[in-house]
Structures are given as C-alpha cells and as structure tokens.
PDB file of C-alpha atoms in Angstrom:
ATOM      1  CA  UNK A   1      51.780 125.731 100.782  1.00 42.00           C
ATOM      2  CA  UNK A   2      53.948 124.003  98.044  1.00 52.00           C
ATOM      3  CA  UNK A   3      56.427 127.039  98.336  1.00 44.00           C
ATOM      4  CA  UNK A   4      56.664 126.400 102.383  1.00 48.00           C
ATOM      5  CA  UNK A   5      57.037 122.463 101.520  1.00 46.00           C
ATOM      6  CA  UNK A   6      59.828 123.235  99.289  1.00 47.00           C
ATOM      7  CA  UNK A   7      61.314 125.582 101.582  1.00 42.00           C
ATOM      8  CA  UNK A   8      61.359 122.775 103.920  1.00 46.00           C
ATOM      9  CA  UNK A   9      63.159 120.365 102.001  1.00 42.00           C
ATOM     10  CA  UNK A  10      65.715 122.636 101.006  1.00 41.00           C
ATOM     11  CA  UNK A  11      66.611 123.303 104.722  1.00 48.00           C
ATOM     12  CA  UNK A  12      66.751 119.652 105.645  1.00 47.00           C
ATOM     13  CA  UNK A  13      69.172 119.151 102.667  1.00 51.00           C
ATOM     14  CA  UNK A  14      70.984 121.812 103.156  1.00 57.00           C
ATOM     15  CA  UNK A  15      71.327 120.998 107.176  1.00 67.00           C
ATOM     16  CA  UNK A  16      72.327 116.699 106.071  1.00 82.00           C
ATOM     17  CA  UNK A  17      75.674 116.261 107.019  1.00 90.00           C
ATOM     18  CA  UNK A  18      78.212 115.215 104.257  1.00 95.00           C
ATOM     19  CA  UNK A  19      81.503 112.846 105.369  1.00 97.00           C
ATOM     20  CA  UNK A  20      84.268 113.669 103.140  1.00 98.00           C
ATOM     21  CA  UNK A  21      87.381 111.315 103.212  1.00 99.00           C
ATOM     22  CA  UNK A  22      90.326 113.568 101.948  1.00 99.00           C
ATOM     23  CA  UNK A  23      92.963 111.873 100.463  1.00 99.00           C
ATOM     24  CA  UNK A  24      96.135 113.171  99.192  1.00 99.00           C
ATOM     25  CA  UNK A  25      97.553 110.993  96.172  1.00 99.00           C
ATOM     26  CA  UNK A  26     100.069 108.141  96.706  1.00 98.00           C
ATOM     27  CA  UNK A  27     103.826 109.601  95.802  1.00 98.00           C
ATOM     28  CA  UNK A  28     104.969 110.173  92.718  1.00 98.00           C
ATOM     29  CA  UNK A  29     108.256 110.040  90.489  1.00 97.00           C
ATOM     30  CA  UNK A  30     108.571 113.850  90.968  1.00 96.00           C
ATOM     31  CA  UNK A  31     107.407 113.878  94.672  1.00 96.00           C
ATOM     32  CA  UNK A  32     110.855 111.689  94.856  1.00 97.00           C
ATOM     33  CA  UNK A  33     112.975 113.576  92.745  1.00 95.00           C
ATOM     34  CA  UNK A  34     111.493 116.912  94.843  1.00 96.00           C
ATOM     35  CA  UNK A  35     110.454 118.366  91.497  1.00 96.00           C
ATOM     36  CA  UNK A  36     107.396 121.147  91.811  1.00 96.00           C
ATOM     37  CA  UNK A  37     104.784 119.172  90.166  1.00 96.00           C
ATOM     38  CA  UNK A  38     101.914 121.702  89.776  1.00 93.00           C
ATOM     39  CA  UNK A  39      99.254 120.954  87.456  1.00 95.00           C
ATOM     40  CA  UNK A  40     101.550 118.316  85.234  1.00 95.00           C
ATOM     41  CA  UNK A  41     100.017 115.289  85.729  1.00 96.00           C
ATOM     42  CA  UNK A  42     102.168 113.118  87.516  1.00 95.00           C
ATOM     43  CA  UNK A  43     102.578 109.120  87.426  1.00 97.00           C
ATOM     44  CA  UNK A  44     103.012 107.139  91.234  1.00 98.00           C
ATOM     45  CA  UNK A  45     105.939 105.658  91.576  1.00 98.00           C
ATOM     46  CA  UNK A  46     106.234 101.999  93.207  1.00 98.00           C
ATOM     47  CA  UNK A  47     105.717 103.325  96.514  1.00 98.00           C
ATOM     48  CA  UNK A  48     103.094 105.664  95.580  1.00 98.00           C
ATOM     49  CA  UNK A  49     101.032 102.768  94.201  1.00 98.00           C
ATOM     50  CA  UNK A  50     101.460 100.653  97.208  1.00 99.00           C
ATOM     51  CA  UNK A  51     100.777 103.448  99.514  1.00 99.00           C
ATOM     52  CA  UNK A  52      97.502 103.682  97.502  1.00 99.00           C
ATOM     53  CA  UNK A  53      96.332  99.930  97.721  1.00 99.00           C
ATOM     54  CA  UNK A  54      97.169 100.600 101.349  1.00 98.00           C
ATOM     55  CA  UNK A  55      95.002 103.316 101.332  1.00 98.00           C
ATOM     56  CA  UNK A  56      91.967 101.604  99.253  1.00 99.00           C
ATOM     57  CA  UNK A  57      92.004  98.323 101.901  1.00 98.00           C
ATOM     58  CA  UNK A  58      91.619 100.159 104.494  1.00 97.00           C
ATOM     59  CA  UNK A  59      88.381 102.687 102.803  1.00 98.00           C
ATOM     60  CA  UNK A  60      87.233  99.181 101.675  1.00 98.00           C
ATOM     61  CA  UNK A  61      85.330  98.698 104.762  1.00 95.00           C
ATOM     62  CA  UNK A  62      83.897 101.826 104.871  1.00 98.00           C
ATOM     63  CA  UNK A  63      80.590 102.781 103.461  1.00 98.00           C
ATOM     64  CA  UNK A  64      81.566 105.116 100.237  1.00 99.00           C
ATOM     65  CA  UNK A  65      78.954 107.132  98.156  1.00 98.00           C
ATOM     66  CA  UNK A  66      81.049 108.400  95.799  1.00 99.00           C
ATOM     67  CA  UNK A  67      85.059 109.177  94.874  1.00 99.00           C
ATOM     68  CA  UNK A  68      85.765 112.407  93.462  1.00 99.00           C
ATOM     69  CA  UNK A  69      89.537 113.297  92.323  1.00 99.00           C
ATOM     70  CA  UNK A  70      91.624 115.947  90.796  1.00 98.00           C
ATOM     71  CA  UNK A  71      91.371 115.644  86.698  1.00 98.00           C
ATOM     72  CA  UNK A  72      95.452 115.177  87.394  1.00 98.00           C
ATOM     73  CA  UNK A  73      96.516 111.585  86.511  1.00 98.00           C
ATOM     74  CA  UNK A  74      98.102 111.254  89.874  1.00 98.00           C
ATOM     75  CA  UNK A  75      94.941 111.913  91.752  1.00 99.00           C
ATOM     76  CA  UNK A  76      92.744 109.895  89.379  1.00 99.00           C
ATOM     77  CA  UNK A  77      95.252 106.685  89.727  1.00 98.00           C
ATOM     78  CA  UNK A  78      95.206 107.000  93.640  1.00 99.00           C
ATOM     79  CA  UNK A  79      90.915 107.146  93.363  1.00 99.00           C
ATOM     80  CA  UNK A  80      91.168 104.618  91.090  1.00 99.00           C
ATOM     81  CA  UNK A  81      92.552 102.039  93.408  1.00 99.00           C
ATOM     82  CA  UNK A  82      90.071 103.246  96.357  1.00 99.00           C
ATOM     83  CA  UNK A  83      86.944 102.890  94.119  1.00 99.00           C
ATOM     84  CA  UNK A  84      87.589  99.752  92.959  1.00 99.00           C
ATOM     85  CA  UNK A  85      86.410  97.598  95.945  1.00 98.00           C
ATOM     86  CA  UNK A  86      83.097  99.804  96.249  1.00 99.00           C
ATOM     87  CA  UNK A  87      82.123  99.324  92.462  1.00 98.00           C
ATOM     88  CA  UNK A  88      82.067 103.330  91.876  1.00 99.00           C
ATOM     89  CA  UNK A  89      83.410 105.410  89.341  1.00 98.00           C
ATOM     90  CA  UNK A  90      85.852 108.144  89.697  1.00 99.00           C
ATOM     91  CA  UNK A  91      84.186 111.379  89.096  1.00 98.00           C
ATOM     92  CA  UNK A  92      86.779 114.077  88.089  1.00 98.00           C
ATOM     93  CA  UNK A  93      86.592 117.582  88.866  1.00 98.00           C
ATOM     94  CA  UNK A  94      89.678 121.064  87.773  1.00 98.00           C
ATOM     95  CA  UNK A  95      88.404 122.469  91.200  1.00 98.00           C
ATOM     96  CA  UNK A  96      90.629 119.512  93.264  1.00 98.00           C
ATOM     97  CA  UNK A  97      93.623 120.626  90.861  1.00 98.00           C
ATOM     98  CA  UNK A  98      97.180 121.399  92.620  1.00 98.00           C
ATOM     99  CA  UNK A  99      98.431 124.994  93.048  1.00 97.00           C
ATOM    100  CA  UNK A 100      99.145 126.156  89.759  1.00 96.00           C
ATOM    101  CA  UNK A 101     102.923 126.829  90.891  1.00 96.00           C
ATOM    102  CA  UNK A 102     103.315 128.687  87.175  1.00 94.00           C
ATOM    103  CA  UNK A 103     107.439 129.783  86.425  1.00 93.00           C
ATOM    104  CA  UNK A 104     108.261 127.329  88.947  1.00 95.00           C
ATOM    105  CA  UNK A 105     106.710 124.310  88.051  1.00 96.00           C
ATOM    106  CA  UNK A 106     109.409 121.404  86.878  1.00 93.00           C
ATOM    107  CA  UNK A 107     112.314 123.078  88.992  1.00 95.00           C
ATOM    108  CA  UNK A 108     114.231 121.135  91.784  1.00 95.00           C
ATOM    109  CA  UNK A 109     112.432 122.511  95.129  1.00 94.00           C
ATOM    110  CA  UNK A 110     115.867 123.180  96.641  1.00 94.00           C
ATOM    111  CA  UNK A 111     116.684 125.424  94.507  1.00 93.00           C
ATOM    112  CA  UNK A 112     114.019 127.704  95.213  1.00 92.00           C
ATOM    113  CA  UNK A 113     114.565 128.329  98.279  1.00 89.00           C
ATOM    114  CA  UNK A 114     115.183 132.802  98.648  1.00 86.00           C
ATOM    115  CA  UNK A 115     114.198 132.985  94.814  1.00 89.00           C
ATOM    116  CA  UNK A 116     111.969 135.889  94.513  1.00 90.00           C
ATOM    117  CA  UNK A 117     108.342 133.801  93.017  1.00 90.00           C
ATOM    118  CA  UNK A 118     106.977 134.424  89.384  1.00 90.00           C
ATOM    119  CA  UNK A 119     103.848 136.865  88.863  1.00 92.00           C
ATOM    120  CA  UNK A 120     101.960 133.812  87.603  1.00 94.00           C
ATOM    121  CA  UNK A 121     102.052 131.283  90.429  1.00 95.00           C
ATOM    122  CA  UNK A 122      98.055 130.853  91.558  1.00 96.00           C
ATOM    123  CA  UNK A 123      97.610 133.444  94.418  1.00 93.00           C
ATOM    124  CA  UNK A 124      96.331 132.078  98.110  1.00 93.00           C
ATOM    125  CA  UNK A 125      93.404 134.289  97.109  1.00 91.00           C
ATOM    126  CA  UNK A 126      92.731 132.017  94.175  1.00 93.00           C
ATOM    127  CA  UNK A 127      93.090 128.924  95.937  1.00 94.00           C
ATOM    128  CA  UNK A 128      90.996 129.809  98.854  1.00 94.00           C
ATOM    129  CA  UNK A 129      88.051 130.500  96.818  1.00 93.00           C
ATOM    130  CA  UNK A 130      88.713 127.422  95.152  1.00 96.00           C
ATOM    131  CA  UNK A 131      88.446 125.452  98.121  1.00 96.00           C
ATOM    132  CA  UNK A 132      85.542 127.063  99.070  1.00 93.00           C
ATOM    133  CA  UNK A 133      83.704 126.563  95.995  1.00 95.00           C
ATOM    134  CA  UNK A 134      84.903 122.863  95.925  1.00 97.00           C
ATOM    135  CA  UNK A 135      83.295 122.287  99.321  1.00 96.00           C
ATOM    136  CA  UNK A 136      80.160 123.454  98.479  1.00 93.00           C
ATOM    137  CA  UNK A 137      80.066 121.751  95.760  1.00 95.00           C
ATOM    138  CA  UNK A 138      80.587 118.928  97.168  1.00 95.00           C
ATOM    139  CA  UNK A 139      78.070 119.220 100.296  1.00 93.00           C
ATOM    140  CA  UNK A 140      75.236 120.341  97.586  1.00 92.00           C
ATOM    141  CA  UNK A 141      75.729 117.639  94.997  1.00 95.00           C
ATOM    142  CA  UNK A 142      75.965 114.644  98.106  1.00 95.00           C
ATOM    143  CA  UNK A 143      74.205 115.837 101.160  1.00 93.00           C
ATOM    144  CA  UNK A 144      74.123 113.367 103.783  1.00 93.00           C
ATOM    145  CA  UNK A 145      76.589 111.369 101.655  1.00 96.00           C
ATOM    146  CA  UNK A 146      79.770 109.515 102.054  1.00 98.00           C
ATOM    147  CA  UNK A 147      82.537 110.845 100.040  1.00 99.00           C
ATOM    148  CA  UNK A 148      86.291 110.249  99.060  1.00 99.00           C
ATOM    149  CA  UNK A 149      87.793 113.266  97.790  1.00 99.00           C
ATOM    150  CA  UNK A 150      91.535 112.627  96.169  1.00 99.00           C
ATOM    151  CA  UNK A 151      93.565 116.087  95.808  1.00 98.00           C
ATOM    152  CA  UNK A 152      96.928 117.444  96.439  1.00 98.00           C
ATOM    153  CA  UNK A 153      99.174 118.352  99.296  1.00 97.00           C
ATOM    154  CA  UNK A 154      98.569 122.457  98.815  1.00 97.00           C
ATOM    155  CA  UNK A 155      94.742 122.519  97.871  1.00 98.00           C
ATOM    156  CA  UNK A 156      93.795 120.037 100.394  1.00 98.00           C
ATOM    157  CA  UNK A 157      95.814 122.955 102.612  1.00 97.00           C
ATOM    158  CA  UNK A 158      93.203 124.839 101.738  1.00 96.00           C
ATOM    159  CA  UNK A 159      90.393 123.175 101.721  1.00 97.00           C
ATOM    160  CA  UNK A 160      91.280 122.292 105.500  1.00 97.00           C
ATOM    161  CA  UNK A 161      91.508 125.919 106.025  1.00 94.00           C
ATOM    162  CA  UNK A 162      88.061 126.531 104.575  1.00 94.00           C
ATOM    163  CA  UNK A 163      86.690 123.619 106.717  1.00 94.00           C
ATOM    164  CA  UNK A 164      88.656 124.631 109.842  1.00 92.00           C
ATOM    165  CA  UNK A 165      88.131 128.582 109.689  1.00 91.00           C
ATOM    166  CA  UNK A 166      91.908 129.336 109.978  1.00 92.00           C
ATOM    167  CA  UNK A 167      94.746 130.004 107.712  1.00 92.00           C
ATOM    168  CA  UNK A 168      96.372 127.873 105.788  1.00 93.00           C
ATOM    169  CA  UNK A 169      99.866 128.391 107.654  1.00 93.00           C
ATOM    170  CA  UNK A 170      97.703 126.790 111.036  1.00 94.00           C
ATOM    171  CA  UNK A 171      97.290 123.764 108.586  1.00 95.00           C
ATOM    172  CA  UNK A 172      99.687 120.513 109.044  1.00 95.00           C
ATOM    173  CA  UNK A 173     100.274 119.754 104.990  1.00 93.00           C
ATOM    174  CA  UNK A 174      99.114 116.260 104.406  1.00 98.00           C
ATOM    175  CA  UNK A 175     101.295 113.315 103.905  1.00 97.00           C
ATOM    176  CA  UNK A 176     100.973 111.400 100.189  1.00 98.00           C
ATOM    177  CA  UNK A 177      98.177 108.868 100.340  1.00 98.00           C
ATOM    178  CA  UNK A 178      96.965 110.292 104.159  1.00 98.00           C
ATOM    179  CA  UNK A 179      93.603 110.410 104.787  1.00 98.00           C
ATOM    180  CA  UNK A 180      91.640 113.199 106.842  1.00 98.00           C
ATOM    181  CA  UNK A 181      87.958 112.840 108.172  1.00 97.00           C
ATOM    182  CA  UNK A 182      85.814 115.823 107.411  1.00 97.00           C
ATOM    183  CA  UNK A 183      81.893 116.032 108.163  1.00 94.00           C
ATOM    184  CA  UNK A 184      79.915 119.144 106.998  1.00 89.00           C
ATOM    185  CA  UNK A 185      76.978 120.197 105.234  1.00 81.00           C
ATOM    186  CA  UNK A 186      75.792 122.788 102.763  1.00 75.00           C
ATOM    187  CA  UNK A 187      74.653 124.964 105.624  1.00 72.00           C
ATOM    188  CA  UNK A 188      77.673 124.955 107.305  1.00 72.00           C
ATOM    189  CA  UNK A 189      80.149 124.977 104.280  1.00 68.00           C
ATOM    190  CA  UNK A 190      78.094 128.290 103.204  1.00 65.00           C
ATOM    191  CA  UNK A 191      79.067 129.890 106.671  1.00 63.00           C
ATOM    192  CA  UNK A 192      82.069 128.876 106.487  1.00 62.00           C
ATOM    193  CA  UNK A 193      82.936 130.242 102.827  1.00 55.00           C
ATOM    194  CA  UNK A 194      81.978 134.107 104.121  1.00 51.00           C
ATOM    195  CA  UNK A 195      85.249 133.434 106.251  1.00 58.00           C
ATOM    196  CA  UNK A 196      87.273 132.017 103.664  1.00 53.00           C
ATOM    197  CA  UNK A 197      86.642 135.125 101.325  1.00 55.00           C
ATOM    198  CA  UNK A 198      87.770 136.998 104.559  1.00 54.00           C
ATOM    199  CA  UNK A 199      90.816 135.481 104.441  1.00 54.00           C
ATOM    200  CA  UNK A 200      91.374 135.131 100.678  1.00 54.00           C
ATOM    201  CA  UNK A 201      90.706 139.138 100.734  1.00 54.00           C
ATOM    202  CA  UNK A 202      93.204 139.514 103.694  1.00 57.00           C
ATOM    203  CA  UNK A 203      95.806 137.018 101.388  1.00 54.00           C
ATOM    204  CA  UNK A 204      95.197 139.204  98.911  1.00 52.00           C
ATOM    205  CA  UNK A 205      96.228 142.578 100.471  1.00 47.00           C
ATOM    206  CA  UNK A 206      98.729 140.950 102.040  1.00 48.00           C
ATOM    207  CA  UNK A 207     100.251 139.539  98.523  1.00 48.00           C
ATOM    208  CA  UNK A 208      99.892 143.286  97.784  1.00 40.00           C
ATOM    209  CA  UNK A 209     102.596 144.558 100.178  1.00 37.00           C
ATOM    210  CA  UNK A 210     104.840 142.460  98.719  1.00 37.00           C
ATOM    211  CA  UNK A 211     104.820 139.463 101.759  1.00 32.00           C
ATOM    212  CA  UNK A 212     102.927 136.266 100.297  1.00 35.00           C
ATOM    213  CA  UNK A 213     103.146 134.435  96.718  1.00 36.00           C
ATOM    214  CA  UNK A 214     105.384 136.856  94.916  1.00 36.00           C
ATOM    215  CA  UNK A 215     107.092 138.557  96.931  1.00 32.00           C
ATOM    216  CA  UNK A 216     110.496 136.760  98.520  1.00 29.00           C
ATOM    217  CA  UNK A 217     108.792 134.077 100.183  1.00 35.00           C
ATOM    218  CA  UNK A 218     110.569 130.740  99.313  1.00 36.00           C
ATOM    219  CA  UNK A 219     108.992 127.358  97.733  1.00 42.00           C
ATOM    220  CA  UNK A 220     108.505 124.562 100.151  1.00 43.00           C
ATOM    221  CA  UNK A 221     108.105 120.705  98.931  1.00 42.00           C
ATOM    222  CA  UNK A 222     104.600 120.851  99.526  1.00 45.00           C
TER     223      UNK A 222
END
C-alpha cells in the first residue's frame, strides 16, 4: 500500500507541467566584435545590459520560481538583472554552457567561413545529450514550477530541438536577450530525450562521413 502511494506521487510529479522562460543573454563585447565566444565568459556590452533590464521588466510581472543560468559570466549577469525584482537567486548550472567551439574560439567569425573545423569543437552529439539532460533536470528538480533559464544562442538551439523533436537546423537561433515560452514535464521531457539520442546518434554518424562539425562545414555567428 505505501509502495502504490508512492508510485502515485511519483506519477503526478512526474506528469506537473514545468514553464521554462528561455532566455538568451543580453549582447556582449565579442557578440559585437563577431568574435566566437565559446565557453570564455563574456562581459555585456551597453546594449547588452539594457537589452537585459528590458528583458527583467518585462519577466517582472510574471510569476518566477526560480532563475537558472549558464556558470558563464554573460549568462549569470543577464539572470542577474531578471531575478532581481522576484527576490531569487541565480542558481548556476555547466549543463546551460555555450558550444565548446574548441580551435576556434577567439577568432573573427568571418574568417571562418570554408575553414575545415578543429577535431575538438563539442560534437552536435554532445550537445544534444546535453540539452536533454538539462531538461530533465530541470522538469525533475521544479515540477509544476515557473522557471527562467538564461543560456546561449547554440545550446538553447538545442535544447529547442530536444523540446520540439526536430533538428537543430529546423530551429530559428535565438536573438540576444529573446525570450521563448516552453511548458513540459518530467514525463514528457523523458519521451522526448529517447528522440534526442536518436538524433544525437544520427549527428553522430553523420559527423562520421565527414558532413557535420569537422568536416568542411563553415562557422556561423551563432
């Protein structure tokens, strides 16, 4: 009987629905200077920081749980500005990081166009499964919560895909400081991450013929 009860509570946890507000971070110096930021930190620039009070008065009406960033500076300094009206605390977490964008991190984006990319940029593989893991995650630590999640243009790519069941090409790449409304819950995420390790597999064997991340794709200013 205590088993079955427990059983029960699980499922109506696991069924709550979680909001997530995804935010990409106000701009930065680099986002201006088109330099591949990566996993540097990163500092918003004038713009950036208004864009992020922008940002911030408008979640200020909105009932907020909790705001979860990148452990990136720019991430945490865009959270920073939404939490403050709410009275919450930014909780940090390495799975929100950007694409690790490895031998071409700090180069002009330009440039990179046609350059054949390093061995040790972060596979789509990699950053699939990251999404997916951040997701549930997320739906498992704040079921039936409301959430602001600050990240990056590429993994919030991602983490779209994961939500959305599709590839990260069919994603629209987020503008800095833009905000997109997601509502799922552990249940669902869960489904949904047997089709992102579909498609992280099928990025995977498709890296392998020599078509994705380091083959002779080119860099893009996302």
């Amino acid at each position: 009987m205590i088993l079955g009860a427990k059983i029960q509570i699980f499922r109506i946890f696991a069924c709550m629905k979680t909001t997530i507000f995804l935010v990409r971070h106000g701009e930065t110096v680099d986002n201006a200077r088109q330099i591949m930021q990566g996993q540097t930190q990163g500092e918003l620039n004038e713009q950036g920081i208004e864009q992020a009070q922008q940002v911030a008065q408008r979640l200020a009406k909105e009932t907020i749980d909790a705001v979860v960033a990148s452990d990136l500076h720019r991430a945490i300094q865009t959270a920073a500005f939404i939490a403050a009206p709410h009275g919450l605390p930014v909780e940090t977490t390495p799975l929100l990081r950007e694409r690790d964008w490895g031998g071409f991190t700090g180069r002009y984006i330009p440039e990179l166009k046609g350059e054949v990319w390093p061995d040790d940029i972060e596979s789509e593989e990699t950053l699939l499964l990251r999404a997916r893991d951040f997701l549930l995650y997320l739906t498992a630590t704040y079921p039936g919560k409301r959430v602001v999640a600050v990240g990056h243009g590429i993994i919030n790519k991602a983490i779209l895909a994961v939500y959305a069941r599709c590839t990260m090409r069919e994603v629209q790449r987020m503008m800095n400081a833009e905000v997109r409304l997601l509502t799922t819950s552990a249940e669902s995420t869960a489904s949904a991450a047997v089709t992102a390790s579909l498609a992280a597999s099928a990025a995977a064997v498709t890296s392998s013929k020599g078509t994705a991340a380091h083959a002779t794709g080119s860099a893009t200013a996302e």
